[in-house]
Coordinates of C-alpha atoms and ligand atoms in Angstrom, one line a residue:
M11 CA -15.8 39.1 100.0
S12 CA -16.8 37.2 96.8
S13 CA -17.1 33.5 96.9
T14 CA -14.4 33.1 94.2
R15 CA -11.8 35.1 96.4
L16 CA -12.8 33.0 99.4
T17 CA -12.2 29.6 97.5
E18 CA -8.8 31.1 96.4
L19 CA -7.8 32.0 99.8
R20 CA -8.8 28.6 101.0
Q21 CA -6.7 26.9 98.3
Q22 CA -3.8 29.1 99.3
I23 CA -4.2 27.9 102.9
S24 CA -4.5 24.4 101.7
N25 CA -1.1 24.7 99.7
V26 CA 0.6 26.2 102.7
N27 CA -0.6 23.4 105.0
L28 CA 0.9 20.8 102.3
A29 CA 4.0 22.9 102.3
L30 CA 4.2 22.8 106.0
L31 CA 3.6 19.2 106.1
D32 CA 6.6 18.6 103.6
L33 CA 8.8 20.9 105.9
L34 CA 7.6 19.0 109.0
S35 CA 8.5 15.5 107.3
E36 CA 11.9 17.0 106.2
R37 CA 12.3 17.9 109.7
G38 CA 11.4 14.5 111.1
R39 CA 14.0 13.0 108.6
L40 CA 16.7 15.3 109.9
V41 CA 15.7 14.4 113.4
M42 CA 16.4 10.8 112.7
Q43 CA 19.8 11.7 111.5
V44 CA 20.4 13.7 114.5
F45 CA 19.4 10.7 116.5
E46 CA 21.8 8.5 114.8
E47 CA 24.6 11.0 115.5
K48 CA 23.8 11.3 119.0
Q49 CA 23.7 7.6 119.5
R50 CA 27.2 7.4 117.9
A51 CA 28.6 10.1 120.3
N52 CA 26.5 8.9 123.2
I53 CA 24.9 12.3 123.7
P54 CA 21.3 12.5 125.3
I55 CA 18.3 12.8 123.1
Y56 CA 16.9 15.7 124.9
V57 CA 19.1 18.7 125.5
P58 CA 16.9 21.4 127.3
E59 CA 19.6 24.3 126.3
R60 CA 19.3 23.5 122.6
E61 CA 15.5 23.6 122.9
Q62 CA 15.7 27.1 124.6
E63 CA 18.1 28.1 122.0
L64 CA 15.9 27.0 119.1
L65 CA 12.9 28.8 120.6
N66 CA 14.7 32.1 121.3
E67 CA 16.1 32.2 117.7
L68 CA 12.3 31.7 116.7
I69 CA 10.9 34.5 118.9
A70 CA 13.6 37.0 117.5
H71 CA 12.4 36.4 114.0
N72 CA 8.8 36.6 114.9
T73 CA 7.1 39.4 112.8
G74 CA 3.3 38.2 113.7
P75 CA 0.6 37.8 113.5
F76 CA 1.1 35.1 116.0
S77 CA 1.9 36.1 119.6
N78 CA 5.4 35.0 121.0
D79 CA 3.6 32.7 123.3
T80 CA 1.7 30.9 120.5
I81 CA 5.0 30.4 118.5
R82 CA 6.6 29.2 121.6
Y83 CA 3.7 26.8 122.2
L84 CA 3.4 25.5 118.4
F85 CA 7.2 24.9 118.2
H86 CA 7.2 23.3 121.7
E87 CA 4.8 20.8 120.3
I88 CA 7.0 20.2 117.2
L89 CA 10.0 19.8 119.3
R90 CA 8.3 17.3 121.5
A91 CA 7.1 15.4 118.5
S92 CA 10.7 15.3 117.4
T93 CA 12.0 13.9 120.9
D94 CA 9.0 11.3 120.7
I95 CA 10.5 10.0 117.3
M96 CA 13.8 9.6 118.8
E97 CA 12.5 8.0 121.9
A98 CA 10.6 5.4 119.9
Q99 CA 13.7 4.8 117.9
Q100 CA 15.9 4.5 120.8
S101 CA 13.5 2.0 122.7
K102 CA 13.8 -0.4 119.6
C103 CA 17.8 0.0 120.1
L104 CA 17.7 -0.9 124.0
Q105 CA 20.3 -3.6 124.7
V106 CA 17.5 -5.5 126.5
S107 CA 15.3 -5.5 123.2
R108 CA 14.8 -8.6 121.3
A109 CA 15.8 -6.5 118.4
T110 CA 19.3 -6.6 119.6
H111 CA 19.2 -10.4 120.5
A112 CA 16.7 -12.7 119.0
E113 CA 17.3 -15.8 121.2
D114 CA 15.8 -16.4 124.7
L115 CA 18.5 -15.8 127.4
V116 CA 19.2 -18.6 129.4
I117 CA 21.1 -17.9 132.8
P118 CA 23.0 -21.0 133.7
F119 CA 24.1 -21.8 137.4
A120 CA 26.1 -25.1 138.4
D121 CA 23.6 -27.6 137.4
V122 CA 20.4 -25.7 136.7
A123 CA 19.3 -22.6 134.7
L124 CA 16.8 -19.8 134.6
G125 CA 15.0 -19.2 131.4
A126 CA 15.1 -22.7 129.8
A127 CA 12.2 -24.9 131.2
P128 CA 10.1 -23.0 133.6
S129 CA 11.4 -22.9 137.1
I130 CA 10.0 -22.3 140.5
I131 CA 11.6 -20.1 143.0
A132 CA 10.5 -20.3 146.6
G133 CA 11.3 -19.3 150.0
P134 CA 10.3 -17.1 152.8
C135 CA 9.4 -13.7 152.7
A136 CA 12.1 -13.1 155.5
I137 CA 15.0 -15.3 156.7
E138 CA 14.0 -15.8 160.4
S139 CA 16.3 -18.3 161.7
E140 CA 18.4 -21.3 160.6
G141 CA 15.7 -23.9 161.4
Q142 CA 13.1 -22.0 159.3
L143 CA 15.4 -21.6 156.3
D144 CA 16.8 -25.2 156.7
A145 CA 13.3 -26.6 156.6
V146 CA 12.3 -24.6 153.5
G147 CA 15.6 -25.6 151.8
A148 CA 14.8 -29.3 152.4
C149 CA 11.3 -28.9 151.4
L150 CA 12.3 -27.3 148.2
R151 CA 14.7 -30.3 147.5
R152 CA 12.1 -32.9 148.2
H153 CA 10.0 -31.2 145.2
G154 CA 13.0 -30.9 143.0
I155 CA 13.0 -27.2 143.3
R156 CA 16.4 -25.5 142.8
F157 CA 16.0 -21.7 143.7
L158 CA 15.7 -20.5 147.2
R159 CA 14.8 -17.1 147.9
G160 CA 14.5 -15.2 151.3
G161 CA 14.8 -11.6 152.3
A162 CA 17.8 -10.5 154.8
F163 CA 17.1 -6.9 154.2
K164 CA 13.6 -6.3 154.1
P165 CA 12.0 -3.1 152.7
R166 CA 9.1 -2.8 155.0
T167 CA 6.4 0.0 154.6
S168 CA 6.4 0.7 158.3
P169 CA 9.8 1.6 159.8
Y170 CA 8.7 -0.2 163.0
A171 CA 8.1 -3.6 161.2
F172 CA 10.7 -6.4 161.2
Q173 CA 13.5 -5.3 158.9
G174 CA 15.1 -8.6 158.3
L175 CA 18.2 -10.3 159.9
G176 CA 20.6 -8.5 157.8
K177 CA 23.9 -10.0 157.5
L178 CA 23.3 -13.0 159.6
G179 CA 20.3 -13.6 157.3
L180 CA 22.8 -13.6 154.3
E181 CA 25.1 -16.1 156.3
L182 CA 22.4 -18.3 156.8
M183 CA 21.2 -18.1 153.0
K184 CA 24.7 -19.1 152.1
E185 CA 25.1 -22.0 154.3
I186 CA 21.7 -23.5 153.7
G187 CA 22.0 -22.9 149.9
Q188 CA 25.2 -24.9 150.1
R189 CA 23.7 -27.6 152.4
H190 CA 20.8 -28.3 150.0
G191 CA 22.5 -27.5 146.8
L192 CA 20.1 -24.6 145.9
V193 CA 20.7 -21.5 143.9
T194 CA 20.2 -18.5 146.4
I195 CA 18.5 -15.1 145.8
S196 CA 18.0 -12.4 148.4
E197 CA 17.1 -8.7 148.0
V198 CA 19.7 -5.9 148.0
T199 CA 18.0 -2.6 149.1
D200 CA 21.0 -0.1 149.1
T201 CA 24.0 0.5 147.1
R202 CA 26.2 0.2 150.2
L203 CA 25.3 -3.4 150.7
V204 CA 25.7 -4.5 147.0
E205 CA 29.1 -6.0 147.7
L206 CA 27.9 -7.7 151.0
V207 CA 24.8 -9.3 149.3
A208 CA 26.8 -10.4 146.1
E209 CA 29.4 -12.2 148.5
H210 CA 26.8 -14.4 150.0
V211 CA 24.1 -15.2 147.3
D212 CA 23.9 -16.3 143.6
V213 CA 21.5 -13.7 142.5
L214 CA 20.7 -10.3 143.7
Q215 CA 17.1 -9.3 143.8
I216 CA 16.0 -5.5 143.2
G217 CA 12.8 -5.1 144.9
S218 CA 9.8 -3.2 143.5
R219 CA 10.3 -0.1 145.6
N220 CA 13.8 0.0 144.1
M221 CA 13.1 -0.4 140.4
F222 CA 13.7 3.4 139.8
N223 CA 16.7 3.4 142.0
Y224 CA 19.4 3.9 139.1
D225 CA 22.4 4.0 141.2
L226 CA 21.4 0.7 142.6
L227 CA 20.6 -1.1 139.4
M228 CA 24.1 -0.1 138.2
E229 CA 25.8 -1.1 141.3
A230 CA 24.2 -4.5 141.2
G231 CA 24.9 -4.6 137.3
K232 CA 28.8 -4.0 138.1
T233 CA 29.0 -7.1 140.2
G234 CA 28.5 -9.5 137.3
K235 CA 26.0 -11.6 139.1
P236 CA 22.5 -12.4 137.8
V237 CA 20.1 -9.7 138.9
L238 CA 16.4 -10.5 139.6
L239 CA 14.7 -7.3 138.9
K240 CA 11.0 -6.8 140.2
R241 CA 8.7 -4.4 138.3
G242 CA 8.1 -1.2 140.3
L243 CA 4.5 -1.2 141.7
C244 CA 3.6 1.8 139.5
A245 CA 6.0 1.2 136.7
T246 CA 5.0 1.0 133.1
I247 CA 6.5 -1.8 131.1
E248 CA 8.6 0.8 129.0
E249 CA 10.0 2.1 132.4
Y250 CA 10.6 -1.5 133.4
L251 CA 12.8 -2.1 130.4
Q252 CA 14.4 0.9 130.7
A253 CA 15.4 -0.1 134.5
A254 CA 16.7 -3.4 133.1
E255 CA 18.7 -1.5 130.7
Y256 CA 20.8 0.4 133.3
V257 CA 21.9 -3.3 134.5
V258 CA 22.6 -4.5 131.1
L259 CA 24.5 -1.5 130.4
Q260 CA 27.3 -2.4 133.0
G261 CA 28.1 -5.4 130.7
N262 CA 25.9 -7.7 132.6
R263 CA 22.9 -9.2 130.6
Q264 CA 21.9 -11.7 133.3
V265 CA 18.7 -9.9 134.1
V266 CA 15.6 -11.8 135.2
L267 CA 12.3 -9.8 134.9
C268 CA 9.8 -10.3 137.7
E269 CA 6.1 -9.3 137.1
R270 CA 4.7 -8.9 140.7
G271 CA 1.6 -7.0 140.2
I272 CA 1.0 -3.1 139.9
R273 CA -1.0 -0.7 142.1
T274 CA -4.6 -0.4 140.9
Y275 CA -7.8 1.0 142.6
E276 CA -8.7 -2.8 143.3
R277 CA -8.4 -3.9 146.8
S278 CA -9.3 -7.5 146.9
T279 CA -6.0 -8.3 146.0
R280 CA -2.6 -6.7 147.3
N281 CA -1.7 -5.8 143.8
T282 CA -3.2 -6.4 140.4
L283 CA -1.2 -9.1 138.6
D284 CA -0.5 -7.5 135.1
I285 CA -0.8 -10.7 133.0
S286 CA -0.4 -8.7 129.7
S287 CA 3.1 -7.7 130.8
V288 CA 4.2 -11.4 130.4
P289 CA 3.7 -11.7 126.8
L290 CA 4.8 -8.3 126.0
L291 CA 7.9 -8.5 127.9
R292 CA 8.8 -11.8 126.4
Q293 CA 7.9 -10.2 122.9
M294 CA 9.8 -7.0 123.6
S295 CA 13.0 -8.4 125.3
Y296 CA 15.0 -11.6 125.4
L297 CA 15.2 -11.6 129.0
P298 CA 13.5 -14.4 131.2
V299 CA 10.3 -13.5 132.9
I300 CA 9.1 -14.7 136.1
V301 CA 5.8 -14.1 138.1
D302 CA 5.7 -13.5 141.7
V303 CA 2.2 -14.6 142.4
S304 CA 2.6 -14.2 146.2
H305 CA 3.1 -10.3 146.1
A306 CA 0.6 -9.9 143.3
A307 CA -2.2 -11.6 145.2
G308 CA -1.3 -10.8 148.8
R309 CA -3.5 -14.0 149.6
K310 CA -3.0 -17.8 149.4
D311 CA -6.4 -18.9 147.8
I312 CA -5.9 -17.7 144.3
L313 CA -2.1 -18.4 143.8
A314 CA -2.4 -21.7 141.6
P315 CA -4.8 -20.1 139.1
L316 CA -2.6 -17.1 139.0
G317 CA 0.5 -19.4 138.4
R318 CA -1.4 -21.3 135.7
A319 CA -2.3 -18.0 134.1
A320 CA 1.4 -16.7 134.2
L321 CA 2.6 -19.9 132.7
A322 CA 0.0 -19.9 130.0
A323 CA 1.0 -16.4 129.0
G324 CA 4.6 -17.6 128.5
A325 CA 6.4 -17.0 131.9
N326 CA 9.8 -18.7 132.4
G327 CA 8.9 -19.4 136.0
L328 CA 6.9 -18.7 139.2
M329 CA 8.1 -17.1 142.4
V330 CA 6.1 -18.1 145.7
E331 CA 6.5 -17.4 149.2
I332 CA 6.6 -20.4 151.7
H333 CA 7.1 -20.8 155.4
P334 CA 6.9 -23.7 157.7
F335 CA 4.4 -21.6 160.1
P336 CA 3.1 -18.8 158.2
A337 CA 0.9 -17.6 161.1
T338 CA 3.7 -16.8 162.9
A339 CA 5.9 -15.4 160.1
R340 CA 7.4 -12.0 160.8
S341 CA 6.4 -10.4 157.5
D342 CA 3.8 -11.3 154.9
S343 CA 2.2 -14.0 157.1
R344 CA -1.3 -13.8 155.2
Q345 CA 0.4 -14.8 151.8
Q346 CA 3.0 -17.5 152.6
L347 CA 2.1 -21.0 152.1
D348 CA 2.9 -23.6 154.5
F349 CA 4.4 -27.0 153.2
T350 CA 1.2 -28.7 152.8
E351 CA -0.6 -26.0 151.1
F352 CA 2.7 -25.5 149.0
E353 CA 2.6 -29.2 147.8
A354 CA -1.2 -28.7 146.9
F355 CA -0.1 -25.6 144.8
L356 CA 2.5 -27.7 143.2
K357 CA 0.0 -30.4 142.4
E358 CA -2.5 -27.9 141.0
L359 CA 0.4 -26.6 138.7
A360 CA 1.4 -30.2 137.7
W361 CA 5.1 -29.6 138.8
P362 CA 7.5 -30.9 137.8
W363 CA 7.2 -29.4 134.4
A364 CA 10.6 -30.9 133.0
A365 CA 12.2 -34.3 133.7
V366 CA 13.6 -33.8 137.2
D367 CA 16.7 -35.7 138.1
S368 CA 15.8 -38.0 140.7
D369 CA 19.1 -37.5 142.3
L370 CA 18.2 -34.0 143.2
L371 CA 15.2 -35.3 145.3
F372 CA 16.5 -35.5 148.8
P373 CA 15.0 -37.6 151.4
A374 CA 12.7 -35.5 153.8
H375 CA 14.8 -33.7 156.1
A376 CA 14.1 -34.3 159.7
V377 CA 13.1 -30.7 160.5
N378 CA 10.1 -31.0 158.1
V379 CA 8.2 -33.7 160.0
I380 CA 8.2 -31.6 163.2
E381 CA 4.6 -31.0 164.0
K382 CA 3.3 -27.6 164.0
G383 CA 3.2 -25.8 167.6
R384 CA 6.6 -26.9 168.4
R385 CA 8.2 -24.3 166.2
D386 CA 9.9 -22.4 169.1
E387 CA 11.5 -25.6 170.6
V388 CA 13.1 -26.4 167.0
F389 CA 13.6 -23.0 165.5
G390 CA 14.4 -21.1 168.4
S391 CA 12.9 -17.6 168.8
L392 CA 14.9 -14.7 167.3
Ligands
PEP411 C1 10.0 -9.5 148.1 O1 10.0 -10.1 147.1 O2 10.3 -9.9 149.1 C2 9.3 -8.2 148.1 C3 9.4 -7.3 149.0 O3 8.5 -7.9 146.9 P1 8.3 -6.6 146.2 O4 9.6 -5.9 146.1 O5 7.8 -7.2 144.8 O6 7.3 -5.8 147.0
MN412 MN1 7.0 -10.8 150.9

């Protein structure tokens, strides 16, 4: 072949490439219009039957030289790129996205709020007895902390481990919350329990293991109560926001996001606190973001620096596990702070961060002055 002929053919190929690019861009623009129509009609972005129909049509018209498999492969990539355009567009349109609501969301309760000045949420991993929860409640009030969390239904890795007190735990939560004027938070693990938990506590927690449980997210959303949604242990930020979207789509915007560490290869902490998720979530969404330092670290000695890092990154609050006698706690005993350690933690974090109404600071509750070792006498053994 003469070199002029080769140059000529190459020029033709370049022209075809440019024409293909024009056609692809035209296709992309049409896809954006299809997306808008689908949004209006509430039709899913990806419809496998439609993709199959398009591929069949192409194969029927294929006259070579490319094999049917190659045509299928090439167009599959084009279809996928089109779905990607629609997905990127959709994530900008999420109801949890800042693009739809620029202001930070503040969730009000009777006389406190989440999402305004940073808050501390604390409590035992599991509710174990009235004495235990009462001691924690009183401790929180002494420090001007207004959010009590404790598990009544515990999602435990081992089916043989303590599963929580169930309904009794919720009843205790309600009573102690009222006694000390605290906003209460407890986890709901199953759609069948949503009503029961919502009747007893102010905020429904959805745990890390259930972040992908879409039925549960929707049921919790329907209650209209604030939902504290923990990040799934293997969830990307995008998946996490999509999970929050399930709650918000029920007409309930009151979602608090909670970064609690993700699974990595690192073994010196229970999970790896993904600090970058904090500014990213705050940037992408108007929802308050809190950081659970206890489940991220799984140990006590680095909670304060993690808390400082979280606040510096823009967190709206911290969650921490505390227990009157962590050594005897029925779950997560290694990561729960006792009251002295908790005080040191608060001091290291220079709490309180906002002016605290001194009326909120109750005098020390009797249970708190009971020495360690007399636990069973005071708390009873359940
Ligand atoms: C909890 O907060 O009690 C808990 C079980 O945490 P996570 O869902 O983050 O593991
Ligand atoms: Mn725990």
